[in-house]
mmCIF file of C-alpha atoms in Angstrom:
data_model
loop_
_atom_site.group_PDB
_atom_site.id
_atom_site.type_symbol
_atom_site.label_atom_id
_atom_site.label_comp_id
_atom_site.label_asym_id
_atom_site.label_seq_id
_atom_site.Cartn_x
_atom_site.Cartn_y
_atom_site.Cartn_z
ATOM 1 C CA UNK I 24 78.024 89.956 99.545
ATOM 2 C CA UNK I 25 75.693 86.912 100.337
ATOM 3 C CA UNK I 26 76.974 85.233 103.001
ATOM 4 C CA UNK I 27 76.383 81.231 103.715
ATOM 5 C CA UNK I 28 76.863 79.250 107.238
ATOM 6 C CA UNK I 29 77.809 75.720 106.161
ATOM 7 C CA UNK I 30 77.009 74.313 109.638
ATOM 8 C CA UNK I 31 76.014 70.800 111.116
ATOM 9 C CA UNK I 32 76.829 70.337 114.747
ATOM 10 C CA UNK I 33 77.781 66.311 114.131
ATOM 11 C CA UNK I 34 81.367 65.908 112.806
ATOM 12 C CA UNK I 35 82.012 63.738 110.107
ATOM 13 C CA UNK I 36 79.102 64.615 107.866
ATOM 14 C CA UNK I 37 81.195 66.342 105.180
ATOM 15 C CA UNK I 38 81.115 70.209 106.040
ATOM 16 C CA UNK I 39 84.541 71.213 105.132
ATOM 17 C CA UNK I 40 84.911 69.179 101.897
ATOM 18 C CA UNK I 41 81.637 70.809 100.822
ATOM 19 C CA UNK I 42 82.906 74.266 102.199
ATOM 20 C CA UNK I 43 86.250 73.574 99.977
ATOM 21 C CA UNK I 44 84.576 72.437 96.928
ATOM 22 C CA UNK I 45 81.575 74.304 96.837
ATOM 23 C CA UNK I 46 83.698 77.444 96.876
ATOM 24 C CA UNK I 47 85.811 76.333 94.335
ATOM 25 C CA UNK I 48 83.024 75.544 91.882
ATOM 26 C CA UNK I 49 81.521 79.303 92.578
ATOM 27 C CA UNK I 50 84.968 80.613 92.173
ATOM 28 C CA UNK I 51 84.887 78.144 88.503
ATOM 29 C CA UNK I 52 81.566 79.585 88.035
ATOM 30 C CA UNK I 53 83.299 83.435 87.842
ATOM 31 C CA UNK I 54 82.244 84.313 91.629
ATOM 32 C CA UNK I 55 84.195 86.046 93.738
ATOM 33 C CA UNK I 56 84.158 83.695 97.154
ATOM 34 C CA UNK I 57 85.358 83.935 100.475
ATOM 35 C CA UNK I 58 86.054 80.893 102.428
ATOM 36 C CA UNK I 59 85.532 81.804 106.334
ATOM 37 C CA UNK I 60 87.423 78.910 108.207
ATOM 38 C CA UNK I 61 85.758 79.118 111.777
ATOM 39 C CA UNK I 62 87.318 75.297 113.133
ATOM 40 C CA UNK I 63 90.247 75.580 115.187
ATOM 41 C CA UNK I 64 91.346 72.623 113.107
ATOM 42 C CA UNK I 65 91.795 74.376 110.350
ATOM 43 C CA UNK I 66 91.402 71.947 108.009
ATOM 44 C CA UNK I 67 89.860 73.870 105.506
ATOM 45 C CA UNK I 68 92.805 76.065 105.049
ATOM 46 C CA UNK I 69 95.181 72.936 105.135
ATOM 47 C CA UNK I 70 92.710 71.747 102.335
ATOM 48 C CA UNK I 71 93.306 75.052 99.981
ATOM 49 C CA UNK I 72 97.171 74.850 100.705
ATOM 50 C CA UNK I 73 97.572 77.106 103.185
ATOM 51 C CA UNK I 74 99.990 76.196 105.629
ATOM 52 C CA UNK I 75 100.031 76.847 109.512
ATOM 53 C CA UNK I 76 103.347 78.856 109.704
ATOM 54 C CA UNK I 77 101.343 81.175 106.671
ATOM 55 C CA UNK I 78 98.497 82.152 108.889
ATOM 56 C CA UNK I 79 100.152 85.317 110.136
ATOM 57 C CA UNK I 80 96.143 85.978 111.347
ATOM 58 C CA UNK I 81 93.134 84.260 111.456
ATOM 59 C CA UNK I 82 89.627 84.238 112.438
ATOM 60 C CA UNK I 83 90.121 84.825 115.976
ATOM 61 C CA UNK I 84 92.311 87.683 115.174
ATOM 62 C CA UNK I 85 89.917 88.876 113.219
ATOM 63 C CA UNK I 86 86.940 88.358 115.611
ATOM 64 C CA UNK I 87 88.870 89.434 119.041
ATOM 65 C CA UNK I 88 89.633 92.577 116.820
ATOM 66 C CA UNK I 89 93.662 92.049 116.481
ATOM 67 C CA UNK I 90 93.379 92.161 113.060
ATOM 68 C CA UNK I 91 91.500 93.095 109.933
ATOM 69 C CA UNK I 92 89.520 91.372 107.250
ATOM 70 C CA UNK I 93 91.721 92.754 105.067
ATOM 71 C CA UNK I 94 94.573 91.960 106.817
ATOM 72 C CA UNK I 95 94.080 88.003 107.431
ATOM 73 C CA UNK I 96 92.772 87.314 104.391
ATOM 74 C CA UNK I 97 94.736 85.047 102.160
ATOM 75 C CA UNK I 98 94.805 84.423 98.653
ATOM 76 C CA UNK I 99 94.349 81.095 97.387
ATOM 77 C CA UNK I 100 95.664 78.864 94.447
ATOM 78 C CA UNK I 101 92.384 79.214 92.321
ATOM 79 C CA UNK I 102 91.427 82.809 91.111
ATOM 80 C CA UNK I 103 88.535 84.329 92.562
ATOM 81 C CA UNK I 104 88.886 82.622 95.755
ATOM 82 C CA UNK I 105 90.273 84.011 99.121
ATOM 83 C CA UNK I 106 90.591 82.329 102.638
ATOM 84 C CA UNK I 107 90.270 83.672 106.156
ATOM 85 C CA UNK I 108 92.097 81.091 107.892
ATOM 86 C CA UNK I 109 91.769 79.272 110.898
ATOM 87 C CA UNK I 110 94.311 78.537 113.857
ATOM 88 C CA UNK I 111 94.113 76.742 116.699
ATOM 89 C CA UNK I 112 93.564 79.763 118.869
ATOM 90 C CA UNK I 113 89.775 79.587 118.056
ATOM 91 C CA UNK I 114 89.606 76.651 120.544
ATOM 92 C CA UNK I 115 89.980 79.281 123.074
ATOM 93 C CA UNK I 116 87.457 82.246 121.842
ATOM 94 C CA UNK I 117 84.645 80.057 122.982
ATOM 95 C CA UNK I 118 85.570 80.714 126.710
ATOM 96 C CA UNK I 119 87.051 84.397 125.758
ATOM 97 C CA UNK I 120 84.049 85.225 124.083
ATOM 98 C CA UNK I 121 81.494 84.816 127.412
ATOM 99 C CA UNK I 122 83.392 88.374 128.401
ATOM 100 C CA UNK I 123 82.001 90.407 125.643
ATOM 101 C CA UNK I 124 78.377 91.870 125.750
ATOM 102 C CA UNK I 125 78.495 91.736 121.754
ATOM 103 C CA UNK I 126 79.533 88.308 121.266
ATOM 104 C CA UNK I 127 77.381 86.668 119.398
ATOM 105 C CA UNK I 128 77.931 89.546 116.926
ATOM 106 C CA UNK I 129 81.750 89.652 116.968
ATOM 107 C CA UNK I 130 81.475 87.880 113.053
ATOM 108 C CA UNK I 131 78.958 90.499 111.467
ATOM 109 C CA UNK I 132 81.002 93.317 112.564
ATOM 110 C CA UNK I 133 84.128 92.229 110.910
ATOM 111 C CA UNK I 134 82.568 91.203 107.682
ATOM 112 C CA UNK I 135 80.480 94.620 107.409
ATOM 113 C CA UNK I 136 83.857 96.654 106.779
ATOM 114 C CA UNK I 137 84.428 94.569 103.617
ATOM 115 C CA UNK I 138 81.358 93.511 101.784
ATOM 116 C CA UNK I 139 81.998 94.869 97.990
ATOM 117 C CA UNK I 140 85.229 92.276 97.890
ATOM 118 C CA UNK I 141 83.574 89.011 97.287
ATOM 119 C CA UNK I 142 80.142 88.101 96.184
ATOM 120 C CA UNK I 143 79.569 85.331 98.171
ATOM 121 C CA UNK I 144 81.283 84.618 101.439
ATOM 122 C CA UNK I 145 80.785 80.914 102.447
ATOM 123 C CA UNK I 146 81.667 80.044 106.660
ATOM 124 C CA UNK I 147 82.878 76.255 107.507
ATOM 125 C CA UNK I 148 81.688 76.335 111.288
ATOM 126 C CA UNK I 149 83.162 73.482 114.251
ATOM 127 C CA UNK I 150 81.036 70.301 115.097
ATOM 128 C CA UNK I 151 79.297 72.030 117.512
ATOM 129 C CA UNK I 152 76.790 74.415 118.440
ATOM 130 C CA UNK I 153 78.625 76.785 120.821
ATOM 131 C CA UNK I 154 79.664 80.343 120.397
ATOM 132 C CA UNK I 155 81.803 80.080 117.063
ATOM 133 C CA UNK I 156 78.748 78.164 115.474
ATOM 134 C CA UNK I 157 76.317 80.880 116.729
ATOM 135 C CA UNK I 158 78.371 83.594 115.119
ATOM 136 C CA UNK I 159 78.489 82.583 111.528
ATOM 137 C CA UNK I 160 74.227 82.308 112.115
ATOM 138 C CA UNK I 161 74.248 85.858 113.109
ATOM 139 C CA UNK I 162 76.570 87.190 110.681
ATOM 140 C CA UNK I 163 74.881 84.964 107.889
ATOM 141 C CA UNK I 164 71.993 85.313 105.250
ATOM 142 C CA UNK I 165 71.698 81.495 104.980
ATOM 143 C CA UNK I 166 72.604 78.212 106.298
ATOM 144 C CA UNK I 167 73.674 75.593 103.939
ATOM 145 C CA UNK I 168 73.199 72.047 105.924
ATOM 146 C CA UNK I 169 75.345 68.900 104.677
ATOM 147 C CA UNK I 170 73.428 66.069 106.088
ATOM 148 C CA UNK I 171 75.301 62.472 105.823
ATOM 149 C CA UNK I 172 72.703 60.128 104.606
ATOM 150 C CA UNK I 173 72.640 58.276 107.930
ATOM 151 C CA UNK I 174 70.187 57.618 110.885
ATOM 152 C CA UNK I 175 71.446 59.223 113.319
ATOM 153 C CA UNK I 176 72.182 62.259 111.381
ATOM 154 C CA UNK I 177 68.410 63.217 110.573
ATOM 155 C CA UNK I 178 68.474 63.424 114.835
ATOM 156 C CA UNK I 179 71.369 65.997 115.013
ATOM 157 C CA UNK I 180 69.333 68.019 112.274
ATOM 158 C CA UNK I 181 66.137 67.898 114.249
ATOM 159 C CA UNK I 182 68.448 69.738 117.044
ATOM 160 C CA UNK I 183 69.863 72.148 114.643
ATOM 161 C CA UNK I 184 67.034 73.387 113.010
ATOM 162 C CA UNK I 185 65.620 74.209 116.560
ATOM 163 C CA UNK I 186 68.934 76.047 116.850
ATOM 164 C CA UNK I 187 68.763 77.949 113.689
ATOM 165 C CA UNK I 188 64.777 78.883 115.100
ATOM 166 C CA UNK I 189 66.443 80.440 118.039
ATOM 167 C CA UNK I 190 68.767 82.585 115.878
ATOM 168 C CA UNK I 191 66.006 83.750 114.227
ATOM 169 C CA UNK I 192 63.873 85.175 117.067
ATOM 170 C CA UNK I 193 67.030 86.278 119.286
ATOM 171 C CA UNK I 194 70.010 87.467 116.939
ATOM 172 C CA UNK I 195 69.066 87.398 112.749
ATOM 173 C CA UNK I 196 65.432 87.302 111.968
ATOM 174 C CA UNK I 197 66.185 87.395 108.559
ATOM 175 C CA UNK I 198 68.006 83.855 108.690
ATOM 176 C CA UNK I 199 67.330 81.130 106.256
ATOM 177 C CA UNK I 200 67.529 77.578 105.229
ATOM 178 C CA UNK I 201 69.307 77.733 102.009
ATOM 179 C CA UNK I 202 69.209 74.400 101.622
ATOM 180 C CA UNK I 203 70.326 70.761 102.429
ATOM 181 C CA UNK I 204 73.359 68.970 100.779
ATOM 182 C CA UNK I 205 73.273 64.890 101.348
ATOM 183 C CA UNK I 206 76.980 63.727 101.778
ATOM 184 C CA UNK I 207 78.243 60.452 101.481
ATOM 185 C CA UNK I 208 75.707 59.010 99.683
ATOM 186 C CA UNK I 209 76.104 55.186 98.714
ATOM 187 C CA UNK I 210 73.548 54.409 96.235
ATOM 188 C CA UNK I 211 74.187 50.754 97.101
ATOM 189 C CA UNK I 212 73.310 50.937 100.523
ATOM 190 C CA UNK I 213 69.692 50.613 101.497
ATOM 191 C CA UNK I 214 69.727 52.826 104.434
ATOM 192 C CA UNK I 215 71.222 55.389 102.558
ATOM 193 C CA UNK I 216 68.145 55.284 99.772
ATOM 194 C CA UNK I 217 65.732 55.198 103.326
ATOM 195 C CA UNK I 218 67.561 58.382 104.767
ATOM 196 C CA UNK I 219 67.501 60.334 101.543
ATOM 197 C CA UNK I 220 63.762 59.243 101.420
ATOM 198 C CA UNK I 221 62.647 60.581 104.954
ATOM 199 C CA UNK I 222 64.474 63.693 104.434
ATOM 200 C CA UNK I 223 62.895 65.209 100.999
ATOM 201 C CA UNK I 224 59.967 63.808 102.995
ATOM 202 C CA UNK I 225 60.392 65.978 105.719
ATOM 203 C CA UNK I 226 61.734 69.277 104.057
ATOM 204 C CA UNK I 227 60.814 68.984 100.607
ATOM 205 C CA UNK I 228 61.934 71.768 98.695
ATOM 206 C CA UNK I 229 64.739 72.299 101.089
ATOM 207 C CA UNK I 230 66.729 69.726 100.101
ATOM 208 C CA UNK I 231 68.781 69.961 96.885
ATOM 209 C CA UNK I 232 68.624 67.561 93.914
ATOM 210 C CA UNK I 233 71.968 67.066 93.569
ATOM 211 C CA UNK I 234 73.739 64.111 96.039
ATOM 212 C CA UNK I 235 77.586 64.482 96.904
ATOM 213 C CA UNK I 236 78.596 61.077 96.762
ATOM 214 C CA UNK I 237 80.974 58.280 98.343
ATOM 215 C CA UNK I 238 84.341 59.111 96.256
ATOM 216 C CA UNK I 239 88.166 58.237 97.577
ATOM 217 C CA UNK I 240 89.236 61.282 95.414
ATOM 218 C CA UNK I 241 87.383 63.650 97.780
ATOM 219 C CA UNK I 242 88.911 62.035 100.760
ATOM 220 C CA UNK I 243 92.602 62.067 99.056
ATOM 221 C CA UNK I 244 92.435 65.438 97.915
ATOM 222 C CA UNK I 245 93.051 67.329 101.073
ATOM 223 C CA UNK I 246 96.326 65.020 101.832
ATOM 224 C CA UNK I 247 97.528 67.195 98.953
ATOM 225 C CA UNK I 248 96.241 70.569 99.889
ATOM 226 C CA UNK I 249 94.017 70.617 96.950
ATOM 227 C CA UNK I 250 90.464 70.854 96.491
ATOM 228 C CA UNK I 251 88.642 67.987 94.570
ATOM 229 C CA UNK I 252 87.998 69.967 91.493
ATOM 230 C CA UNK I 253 91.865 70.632 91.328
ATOM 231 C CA UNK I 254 93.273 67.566 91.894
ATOM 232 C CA UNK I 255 90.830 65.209 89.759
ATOM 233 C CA UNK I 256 87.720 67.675 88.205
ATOM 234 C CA UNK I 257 86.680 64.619 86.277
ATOM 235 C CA UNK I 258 86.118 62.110 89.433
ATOM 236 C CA UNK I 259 82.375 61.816 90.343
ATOM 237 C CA UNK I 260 82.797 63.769 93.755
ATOM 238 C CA UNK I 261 83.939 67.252 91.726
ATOM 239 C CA UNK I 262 81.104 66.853 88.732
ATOM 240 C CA UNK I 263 78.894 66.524 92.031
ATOM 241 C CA UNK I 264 80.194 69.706 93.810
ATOM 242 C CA UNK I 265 80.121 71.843 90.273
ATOM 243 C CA UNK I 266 76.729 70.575 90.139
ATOM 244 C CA UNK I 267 75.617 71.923 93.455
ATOM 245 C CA UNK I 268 77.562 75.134 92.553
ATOM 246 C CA UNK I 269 74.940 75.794 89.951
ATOM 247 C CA UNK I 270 72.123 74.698 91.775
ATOM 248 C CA UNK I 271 73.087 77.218 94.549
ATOM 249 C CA UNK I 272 73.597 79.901 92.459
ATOM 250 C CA UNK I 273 70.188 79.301 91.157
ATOM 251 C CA UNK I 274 68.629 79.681 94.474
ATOM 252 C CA UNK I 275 70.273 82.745 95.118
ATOM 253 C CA UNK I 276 68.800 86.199 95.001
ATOM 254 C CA UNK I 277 70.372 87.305 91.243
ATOM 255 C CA UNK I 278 70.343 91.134 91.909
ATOM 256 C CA UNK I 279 72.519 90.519 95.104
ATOM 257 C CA UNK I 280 74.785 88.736 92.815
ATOM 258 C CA UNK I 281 74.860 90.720 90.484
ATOM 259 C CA UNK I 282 75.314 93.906 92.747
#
């Protein structure tokens, strides 16, 4: 199972849309996917239909060890895609977590006792960098970075990159940058060409071709408890995410998909 961190510690910059959608376009593409939902807000479950009173467990079940994998995970509405869902007990494992020697680790553990499931496992982390954040880097192969095509976003990535380098020498040597998605792009808006300019600038290769943009069906879909892709796969934001899926998939190691 390949698993991918989608993680930028500045809210609003698109993380859980792209979670939701990007898993349902792998799950469209035949891929079994697991959406990890690691926000005490939850709103990535609320945005596959699940609703609070179904979350019997959740990821801080699962982490604190109350529960299995097996045993929170929750089916979803589109076939080939399951959900670990989110309460909002997770607001608390940050302080409960300090306790434990193996914190930072409490994510990999879980997810080693299922891995022939799913074949990719994608993890919607908080707006932060703290200890839920740090777990889905240590349990991950790769970090998938949604970057909102906006100044002050390319200085939160400057600060998570340096994050992702401690990771690396501390916790998961073998993390990577998968790759960066640009959200809310407005081809209209000058700053938003200037932003997208500096960035595949900066990072090159990094950054993916394809640009999620602006689009009211992406922020109306959730209202429903439906991904994009479900409730209007011809709008521009769902042709966007299904064209992500594929360059993703592309970038992935094939044998490990395949296995």
């Amino acid at each position: 199972m390949i698993r991918i961190a989608i993680a930028n510690q500045k809210g609003g910059v698109g993380k859980t849309t792209t979670a939701i959608n990007l898993a349902t376009a792998l799950a469209a593409c035949g891929r079994r996917c697991l959406l990890i939902d690691l926000d005490p807000q939850g709103n990535a479950s609320t945005g596959l239909g699940v609703k609070t009173a179904d979350r019997q467990y959740s990821s801080y079940d699962v982490m604190m060890g109350d529960a299995t994998l097996d045993e929170a995970v929750s089916s979803t509405m589109i076939p080939g895609l399951d959900i670990l869902p989110a309460t909002v007990d997770l607001s608390g494992a940050e302080v409960e977590l300090v306790e434990h020697t193996d914190r930072a680790h409490k994510l990999q553990k879980a997810l080693a006792l299922e891995e022939a499931r799913w074949d990719v496992c994608l993890i919607d982390c908080p707006p932060s960098l703290g200890m839920l954040t740090i777990n889905a880097l240590v349990a991950a192969d790769s970090i998938l970075v949604p970057l909102q095509c906006e100044f002050f976003a390319l200085e939160g990535l400057s600060q998570l990159l340096q994050t992702v380098e401690r990771i690396q020498q501390r916790f998961n040597s073998s993390l990577s940058i998968l790759g960066v998605a640009l959200t809310m792009y407005d081809r209209r808006n000058r700053l938003t060409e200037q932003v997208a300019e500096d960035v595949r600038s900066c990072l090159s290769g990094l950054v993916f071709e394809t640009v999620i943009p602006r689009n009211v069906r992406l922020s109306e879909a959730p209202s429903h408890g439906l991904p994009a892709l479900i409730y209007d796969h011809r709008c521009t934001g769902s042709e966007a995410y299904m064209s992500l899926a594929r360059e993703l998939l592309a970038r992935l190691p094939a044998e490990e998909l395949a296995a």
